[in-house]
Amino acid sequence: MKKIYSVILLLAVMLSSCTKDETDIMTDDNSNAPALAKTRSDGSDMVEYELLPNPYTVDVIQGVYDSYNVSKTIEPTDLYVRFLPQDSLQLIALKNDYDLELFDYPLNIELPEDAVYQDPTIPEGSFTWLYTTVKPDFAFPKEIPYEVIEECYIPAEDETISPTRGGIINVEEAAFLSLGYPLEEQEPETRGKRRPEGTIRVYDDYAGAFVPVKGVKIRCRVPS
């Protein structure tokens, strides 16, 4: 279960840290995320990885509010998407012009540290699907194929529901429980949201100081 939390944590970090583009959104209505992600790991061997259910989807959060008869319409705060660049110029544009943090595997699978994900629908050596998160008003490049996999909603840290009977319900915890994720027990004084953040820096000889490193891919893992 800790491995599952580590994967969902990665997705949560991406959703809560993606940059905002101030132009209008272009939508894609033909998105169908598969139930399993397949990858080649050794020669022709095919490995299947279960796509873990995402507790931050609009439908899941809406279901939490509906289950407590709270009249609230959930609107997406983020989009979980993927791009398929056709050449190196499009890949560079995604990284530099759009400043996206790109992953070459789905964000909601548990991929072993030494494994290399290979989408079976993409020929080896070709540009593959790249996964990331964007804000709802992100302007998708017209020339680069993309899919909106899921519309997501990140609850505020103090977002709760107060039923007419019973105690206060934490929305995020209720979303996890609705998908069958058991909550990890924490001491009362340490209980709360864990939204890790930080900066990776290196020493710049020319500047004579430590500077942030841009574009580093981080995969969060919970110690066993």
PDB file of C-alpha atoms in Angstrom:
ATOM      1  CA  MET A   1       0.000   0.000   0.000  1.00  0.00           C
ATOM      2  CA  LYS A   2       2.900   2.362   0.619  1.00  0.00           C
ATOM      3  CA  LYS A   3       3.925   1.873  -3.023  1.00  0.00           C
ATOM      4  CA  ILE A   4       0.439   2.921  -4.101  1.00  0.00           C
ATOM      5  CA  TYR A   5       0.672   6.050  -1.964  1.00  0.00           C
ATOM      6  CA  SER A   6       4.041   6.905  -3.520  1.00  0.00           C
ATOM      7  CA  VAL A   7       2.541   6.791  -7.020  1.00  0.00           C
ATOM      8  CA  ILE A   8      -0.505   8.856  -6.071  1.00  0.00           C
ATOM      9  CA  LEU A   9       1.826  11.291  -4.291  1.00  0.00           C
ATOM     10  CA  LEU A  10       3.731  11.809  -7.535  1.00  0.00           C
ATOM     11  CA  LEU A  11       0.507  12.594  -9.358  1.00  0.00           C
ATOM     12  CA  ALA A  12      -0.616  14.927  -6.569  1.00  0.00           C
ATOM     13  CA  VAL A  13       2.695  16.804  -6.627  1.00  0.00           C
ATOM     14  CA  MET A  14       2.421  17.223 -10.393  1.00  0.00           C
ATOM     15  CA  LEU A  15      -1.173  18.411 -10.170  1.00  0.00           C
ATOM     16  CA  SER A  16      -0.430  20.950  -7.460  1.00  0.00           C
ATOM     17  CA  SER A  17       2.741  22.324  -9.053  1.00  0.00           C
ATOM     18  CA  CYS A  18       2.020  22.710 -12.770  1.00  0.00           C
ATOM     19  CA  THR A  19       2.382  26.176 -14.287  1.00  0.00           C
ATOM     20  CA  LYS A  20      -0.471  28.308 -15.550  1.00  0.00           C
ATOM     21  CA  ASP A  21      -0.944  29.572 -19.106  1.00  0.00           C
ATOM     22  CA  GLU A  22      -3.292  32.529 -19.486  1.00  0.00           C
ATOM     23  CA  THR A  23      -4.769  31.632 -22.911  1.00  0.00           C
ATOM     24  CA  ASP A  24      -7.954  29.732 -23.770  1.00  0.00           C
ATOM     25  CA  ILE A  25      -8.255  25.965 -23.630  1.00  0.00           C
ATOM     26  CA  MET A  26      -8.653  23.666 -26.633  1.00  0.00           C
ATOM     27  CA  THR A  27     -10.376  20.443 -25.627  1.00  0.00           C
ATOM     28  CA  ASP A  28     -10.051  16.888 -26.904  1.00  0.00           C
ATOM     29  CA  ASP A  29     -13.211  14.810 -26.527  1.00  0.00           C
ATOM     30  CA  ASN A  30     -11.716  11.501 -27.746  1.00  0.00           C
ATOM     31  CA  SER A  31      -9.756  10.559 -24.638  1.00  0.00           C
ATOM     32  CA  ASN A  32     -10.087   6.988 -23.349  1.00  0.00           C
ATOM     33  CA  ALA A  33      -7.527   5.978 -20.746  1.00  0.00           C
ATOM     34  CA  PRO A  34      -6.814   2.216 -20.753  1.00  0.00           C
ATOM     35  CA  ALA A  35      -7.305   0.049 -17.677  1.00  0.00           C
ATOM     36  CA  LEU A  36      -3.808  -1.403 -18.015  1.00  0.00           C
ATOM     37  CA  ALA A  37      -0.505   0.056 -19.125  1.00  0.00           C
ATOM     38  CA  LYS A  38       1.766  -2.324 -21.022  1.00  0.00           C
ATOM     39  CA  THR A  39       5.497  -1.998 -21.513  1.00  0.00           C
ATOM     40  CA  ARG A  40       8.340  -4.008 -22.950  1.00  0.00           C
ATOM     41  CA  SER A  41      10.975  -4.708 -20.306  1.00  0.00           C
ATOM     42  CA  ASP A  42      13.187  -7.384 -21.851  1.00  0.00           C
ATOM     43  CA  GLY A  43      13.266  -8.124 -25.567  1.00  0.00           C
ATOM     44  CA  SER A  44       9.783  -9.120 -26.699  1.00  0.00           C
ATOM     45  CA  ASP A  45       8.480  -9.761 -23.171  1.00  0.00           C
ATOM     46  CA  MET A  46       5.423  -7.673 -22.333  1.00  0.00           C
ATOM     47  CA  VAL A  47       4.745  -6.483 -18.801  1.00  0.00           C
ATOM     48  CA  GLU A  48       1.382  -5.134 -17.692  1.00  0.00           C
ATOM     49  CA  TYR A  49       1.052  -2.478 -15.003  1.00  0.00           C
ATOM     50  CA  GLU A  50      -2.264  -1.692 -13.398  1.00  0.00           C
ATOM     51  CA  LEU A  51      -3.348   1.914 -13.776  1.00  0.00           C
ATOM     52  CA  LEU A  52      -4.117   2.917 -10.194  1.00  0.00           C
ATOM     53  CA  PRO A  53      -7.396   4.824  -9.736  1.00  0.00           C
ATOM     54  CA  ASN A  54      -6.869   8.536  -9.253  1.00  0.00           C
ATOM     55  CA  PRO A  55      -8.599   9.980  -6.156  1.00  0.00           C
ATOM     56  CA  TYR A  56      -8.257  13.495  -7.544  1.00  0.00           C
ATOM     57  CA  THR A  57     -10.541  13.154 -10.571  1.00  0.00           C
ATOM     58  CA  VAL A  58     -13.505  15.501 -10.805  1.00  0.00           C
ATOM     59  CA  ASP A  59     -15.894  12.531 -10.773  1.00  0.00           C
ATOM     60  CA  VAL A  60     -14.413  11.104  -7.562  1.00  0.00           C
ATOM     61  CA  ILE A  61     -14.466  14.426  -5.703  1.00  0.00           C
ATOM     62  CA  GLN A  62     -17.971  15.161  -6.982  1.00  0.00           C
ATOM     63  CA  GLY A  63     -19.019  11.756  -5.690  1.00  0.00           C
ATOM     64  CA  VAL A  64     -17.716  12.654  -2.234  1.00  0.00           C
ATOM     65  CA  TYR A  65     -19.853  15.796  -2.079  1.00  0.00           C
ATOM     66  CA  ASP A  66     -22.873  14.004  -3.549  1.00  0.00           C
ATOM     67  CA  SER A  67     -22.596  11.192  -1.001  1.00  0.00           C
ATOM     68  CA  TYR A  68     -23.072  13.747   1.781  1.00  0.00           C
ATOM     69  CA  ASN A  69     -25.881  15.543  -0.087  1.00  0.00           C
ATOM     70  CA  VAL A  70     -23.809  18.695  -0.447  1.00  0.00           C
ATOM     71  CA  SER A  71     -24.892  20.856  -3.369  1.00  0.00           C
ATOM     72  CA  LYS A  72     -21.619  21.763  -5.041  1.00  0.00           C
ATOM     73  CA  THR A  73     -20.493  21.479  -8.655  1.00  0.00           C
ATOM     74  CA  ILE A  74     -16.841  20.470  -8.901  1.00  0.00           C
ATOM     75  CA  GLU A  75     -14.869  22.202 -11.635  1.00  0.00           C
ATOM     76  CA  PRO A  76     -11.416  20.961 -12.685  1.00  0.00           C
ATOM     77  CA  THR A  77      -8.385  22.692 -11.215  1.00  0.00           C
ATOM     78  CA  ASP A  78      -5.942  20.652 -13.330  1.00  0.00           C
ATOM     79  CA  LEU A  79      -5.812  18.325 -16.332  1.00  0.00           C
ATOM     80  CA  TYR A  80      -3.861  15.080 -16.537  1.00  0.00           C
ATOM     81  CA  VAL A  81      -2.746  14.889 -20.171  1.00  0.00           C
ATOM     82  CA  ARG A  82      -0.300  13.297 -22.577  1.00  0.00           C
ATOM     83  CA  PHE A  83       1.427  14.546 -25.730  1.00  0.00           C
ATOM     84  CA  LEU A  84       2.856  12.680 -28.715  1.00  0.00           C
ATOM     85  CA  PRO A  85       5.602  14.815 -30.319  1.00  0.00           C
ATOM     86  CA  GLN A  86       6.291  13.947 -33.943  1.00  0.00           C
ATOM     87  CA  ASP A  87       9.889  15.135 -34.045  1.00  0.00           C
ATOM     88  CA  SER A  88      12.660  16.659 -31.941  1.00  0.00           C
ATOM     89  CA  LEU A  89      11.464  20.203 -32.634  1.00  0.00           C
ATOM     90  CA  GLN A  90       8.062  19.467 -31.129  1.00  0.00           C
ATOM     91  CA  LEU A  91       9.717  17.789 -28.146  1.00  0.00           C
ATOM     92  CA  ILE A  92      11.912  20.839 -27.561  1.00  0.00           C
ATOM     93  CA  ALA A  93       8.869  23.101 -27.877  1.00  0.00           C
ATOM     94  CA  LEU A  94       7.007  21.166 -25.178  1.00  0.00           C
ATOM     95  CA  LYS A  95       9.946  21.413 -22.812  1.00  0.00           C
ATOM     96  CA  ASN A  96      11.091  24.957 -23.509  1.00  0.00           C
ATOM     97  CA  ASP A  97       8.217  26.953 -25.024  1.00  0.00           C
ATOM     98  CA  TYR A  98       5.535  25.456 -22.781  1.00  0.00           C
ATOM     99  CA  ASP A  99       7.792  24.753 -19.782  1.00  0.00           C
ATOM    100  CA  LEU A 100       6.224  21.340 -19.113  1.00  0.00           C
ATOM    101  CA  GLU A 101       7.548  18.654 -16.776  1.00  0.00           C
ATOM    102  CA  LEU A 102       7.284  15.559 -18.989  1.00  0.00           C
ATOM    103  CA  PHE A 103       7.331  11.870 -18.050  1.00  0.00           C
ATOM    104  CA  ASP A 104       7.640   9.026 -20.570  1.00  0.00           C
ATOM    105  CA  TYR A 105       5.330   6.731 -18.574  1.00  0.00           C
ATOM    106  CA  PRO A 106       1.838   7.098 -17.062  1.00  0.00           C
ATOM    107  CA  LEU A 107       1.980   8.888 -13.720  1.00  0.00           C
ATOM    108  CA  ASN A 108      -0.377   6.429 -12.024  1.00  0.00           C
ATOM    109  CA  ILE A 109       1.593   3.200 -12.431  1.00  0.00           C
ATOM    110  CA  GLU A 110       4.194   1.731 -10.093  1.00  0.00           C
ATOM    111  CA  LEU A 111       7.229   1.440 -12.364  1.00  0.00           C
ATOM    112  CA  PRO A 112      10.299  -0.296 -10.872  1.00  0.00           C
ATOM    113  CA  GLU A 113      13.327   1.964 -10.560  1.00  0.00           C
ATOM    114  CA  ASP A 114      15.362  -0.001 -13.111  1.00  0.00           C
ATOM    115  CA  ALA A 115      12.517  -0.436 -15.609  1.00  0.00           C
ATOM    116  CA  VAL A 116      12.187   1.525 -18.841  1.00  0.00           C
ATOM    117  CA  TYR A 117       8.609   2.038 -19.982  1.00  0.00           C
ATOM    118  CA  GLN A 118       7.953   1.289 -23.655  1.00  0.00           C
ATOM    119  CA  ASP A 119       4.454   1.957 -24.959  1.00  0.00           C
ATOM    120  CA  PRO A 120       3.548  -1.130 -27.048  1.00  0.00           C
ATOM    121  CA  THR A 121       1.606   1.024 -29.509  1.00  0.00           C
ATOM    122  CA  ILE A 122       4.723   3.043 -30.342  1.00  0.00           C
ATOM    123  CA  PRO A 123       7.540   1.487 -32.437  1.00  0.00           C
ATOM    124  CA  GLU A 124      10.859   1.330 -30.627  1.00  0.00           C
ATOM    125  CA  GLY A 125      13.042   4.288 -31.540  1.00  0.00           C
ATOM    126  CA  SER A 126      10.043   6.532 -32.240  1.00  0.00           C
ATOM    127  CA  PHE A 127       8.867   9.446 -30.127  1.00  0.00           C
ATOM    128  CA  THR A 128       6.543   8.163 -27.416  1.00  0.00           C
ATOM    129  CA  TRP A 129       3.653   9.546 -25.406  1.00  0.00           C
ATOM    130  CA  LEU A 130       4.740  12.044 -22.728  1.00  0.00           C
ATOM    131  CA  TYR A 131       2.631  12.542 -19.606  1.00  0.00           C
ATOM    132  CA  THR A 132       2.178  15.669 -17.503  1.00  0.00           C
ATOM    133  CA  THR A 133      -0.400  17.966 -15.917  1.00  0.00           C
ATOM    134  CA  VAL A 134      -1.585  21.398 -17.021  1.00  0.00           C
ATOM    135  CA  LYS A 135      -4.090  23.985 -15.867  1.00  0.00           C
ATOM    136  CA  PRO A 136      -7.575  24.005 -17.472  1.00  0.00           C
ATOM    137  CA  ASP A 137      -6.805  27.201 -19.411  1.00  0.00           C
ATOM    138  CA  PHE A 138      -3.641  25.747 -20.965  1.00  0.00           C
ATOM    139  CA  ALA A 139      -3.403  26.474 -24.705  1.00  0.00           C
ATOM    140  CA  PHE A 140      -2.619  23.135 -26.334  1.00  0.00           C
ATOM    141  CA  PRO A 141      -0.313  23.356 -29.365  1.00  0.00           C
ATOM    142  CA  LYS A 142      -2.361  22.643 -32.492  1.00  0.00           C
ATOM    143  CA  GLU A 143       0.450  20.809 -34.265  1.00  0.00           C
ATOM    144  CA  ILE A 144       1.215  18.298 -31.470  1.00  0.00           C
ATOM    145  CA  PRO A 145      -1.209  15.388 -30.853  1.00  0.00           C
ATOM    146  CA  TYR A 146      -2.482  15.245 -27.288  1.00  0.00           C
ATOM    147  CA  GLU A 147      -5.112  13.586 -25.118  1.00  0.00           C
ATOM    148  CA  VAL A 148      -6.830  14.812 -21.975  1.00  0.00           C
ATOM    149  CA  ILE A 149      -6.753  11.671 -19.830  1.00  0.00           C
ATOM    150  CA  GLU A 150      -8.558  12.973 -16.748  1.00  0.00           C
ATOM    151  CA  GLU A 151     -10.001  16.199 -15.398  1.00  0.00           C
ATOM    152  CA  CYS A 152      -8.740  16.617 -11.845  1.00  0.00           C
ATOM    153  CA  TYR A 153      -9.573  18.623  -8.759  1.00  0.00           C
ATOM    154  CA  ILE A 154      -7.121  19.298  -5.924  1.00  0.00           C
ATOM    155  CA  PRO A 155      -8.990  20.099  -2.701  1.00  0.00           C
ATOM    156  CA  ALA A 156      -7.774  22.947  -0.533  1.00  0.00           C
ATOM    157  CA  GLU A 157      -5.735  21.816   2.467  1.00  0.00           C
ATOM    158  CA  ASP A 158      -8.582  22.686   4.825  1.00  0.00           C
ATOM    159  CA  GLU A 159     -11.444  21.600   2.536  1.00  0.00           C
ATOM    160  CA  THR A 160     -13.998  19.739   4.625  1.00  0.00           C
ATOM    161  CA  ILE A 161     -17.660  18.777   4.685  1.00  0.00           C
ATOM    162  CA  SER A 162     -19.811  19.224   7.784  1.00  0.00           C
ATOM    163  CA  PRO A 163     -22.700  16.727   7.631  1.00  0.00           C
ATOM    164  CA  THR A 164     -25.824  17.360   9.663  1.00  0.00           C
ATOM    165  CA  ARG A 165     -24.863  14.296  11.698  1.00  0.00           C
ATOM    166  CA  GLY A 166     -21.373  13.178  12.594  1.00  0.00           C
ATOM    167  CA  GLY A 167     -18.050  14.927  12.615  1.00  0.00           C
ATOM    168  CA  ILE A 168     -16.179  16.942  10.020  1.00  0.00           C
ATOM    169  CA  ILE A 169     -15.260  15.066   6.829  1.00  0.00           C
ATOM    170  CA  ASN A 170     -11.939  15.774   5.137  1.00  0.00           C
ATOM    171  CA  VAL A 171     -12.663  15.810   1.387  1.00  0.00           C
ATOM    172  CA  GLU A 172      -9.292  14.463   0.279  1.00  0.00           C
ATOM    173  CA  GLU A 173      -9.371  11.581   2.769  1.00  0.00           C
ATOM    174  CA  ALA A 174     -12.942  10.746   1.782  1.00  0.00           C
ATOM    175  CA  ALA A 175     -11.865  10.577  -1.872  1.00  0.00           C
ATOM    176  CA  PHE A 176      -9.113   8.070  -1.025  1.00  0.00           C
ATOM    177  CA  LEU A 177     -11.486   5.949   1.042  1.00  0.00           C
ATOM    178  CA  SER A 178     -14.103   5.926  -1.728  1.00  0.00           C
ATOM    179  CA  LEU A 179     -11.602   4.141  -3.983  1.00  0.00           C
ATOM    180  CA  GLY A 180     -10.620   1.613  -1.352  1.00  0.00           C
ATOM    181  CA  TYR A 181      -7.342   3.197  -0.284  1.00  0.00           C
ATOM    182  CA  PRO A 182      -6.917   2.684   3.486  1.00  0.00           C
ATOM    183  CA  LEU A 183      -5.602   5.763   5.227  1.00  0.00           C
ATOM    184  CA  GLU A 184      -2.250   5.481   6.959  1.00  0.00           C
ATOM    185  CA  GLU A 185      -2.521   5.970  10.698  1.00  0.00           C
ATOM    186  CA  GLN A 186      -0.795   9.075  12.043  1.00  0.00           C
ATOM    187  CA  GLU A 187      -0.392  10.524  15.497  1.00  0.00           C
ATOM    188  CA  PRO A 188      -2.869  13.371  16.153  1.00  0.00           C
ATOM    189  CA  GLU A 189      -0.118  15.980  16.427  1.00  0.00           C
ATOM    190  CA  THR A 190       1.366  14.979  13.058  1.00  0.00           C
ATOM    191  CA  ARG A 191      -1.859  14.364  11.199  1.00  0.00           C
ATOM    192  CA  GLY A 192      -2.437  16.624   8.231  1.00  0.00           C
ATOM    193  CA  LYS A 193      -1.703  17.163   4.574  1.00  0.00           C
ATOM    194  CA  ARG A 194       1.703  16.197   3.286  1.00  0.00           C
ATOM    195  CA  ARG A 195       2.502  18.300   0.241  1.00  0.00           C
ATOM    196  CA  PRO A 196       6.258  18.023  -0.128  1.00  0.00           C
ATOM    197  CA  GLU A 197       8.196  20.737  -1.861  1.00  0.00           C
ATOM    198  CA  GLY A 198      11.810  21.621  -2.333  1.00  0.00           C
ATOM    199  CA  THR A 199      14.490  22.893  -4.690  1.00  0.00           C
ATOM    200  CA  ILE A 200      17.411  21.005  -6.195  1.00  0.00           C
ATOM    201  CA  ARG A 201      20.445  23.261  -6.557  1.00  0.00           C
ATOM    202  CA  VAL A 202      23.942  22.965  -7.952  1.00  0.00           C
ATOM    203  CA  TYR A 203      26.959  25.191  -7.538  1.00  0.00           C
ATOM    204  CA  ASP A 204      27.518  27.532 -10.513  1.00  0.00           C
ATOM    205  CA  ASP A 205      31.218  28.363 -10.855  1.00  0.00           C
ATOM    206  CA  TYR A 206      30.451  31.416 -12.989  1.00  0.00           C
ATOM    207  CA  ALA A 207      27.833  32.832 -10.629  1.00  0.00           C
ATOM    208  CA  GLY A 208      29.779  31.778  -7.555  1.00  0.00           C
ATOM    209  CA  ALA A 209      26.613  30.547  -5.884  1.00  0.00           C
ATOM    210  CA  PHE A 210      24.126  27.691  -5.777  1.00  0.00           C
ATOM    211  CA  VAL A 211      21.409  27.958  -8.443  1.00  0.00           C
ATOM    212  CA  PRO A 212      18.161  25.969  -8.938  1.00  0.00           C
ATOM    213  CA  VAL A 213      18.203  23.117 -11.449  1.00  0.00           C
ATOM    214  CA  LYS A 214      15.388  23.306 -14.002  1.00  0.00           C
ATOM    215  CA  GLY A 215      13.692  20.315 -15.604  1.00  0.00           C
ATOM    216  CA  VAL A 216      14.788  17.615 -13.152  1.00  0.00           C
ATOM    217  CA  LYS A 217      12.337  14.693 -12.996  1.00  0.00           C
ATOM    218  CA  ILE A 218      11.474  13.602  -9.471  1.00  0.00           C
ATOM    219  CA  ARG A 219       9.659  10.398  -8.542  1.00  0.00           C
ATOM    220  CA  CYS A 220       8.469  10.386  -4.931  1.00  0.00           C
ATOM    221  CA  ARG A 221       8.768   7.128  -3.017  1.00  0.00           C
ATOM    222  CA  VAL A 222       7.672   6.221   0.477  1.00  0.00           C
ATOM    223  CA  PRO A 223      10.278   4.204   2.409  1.00  0.00           C
ATOM    224  CA  SER A 224       9.229   0.613   3.143  1.00  0.00           C
TER     225      SER A 224
END
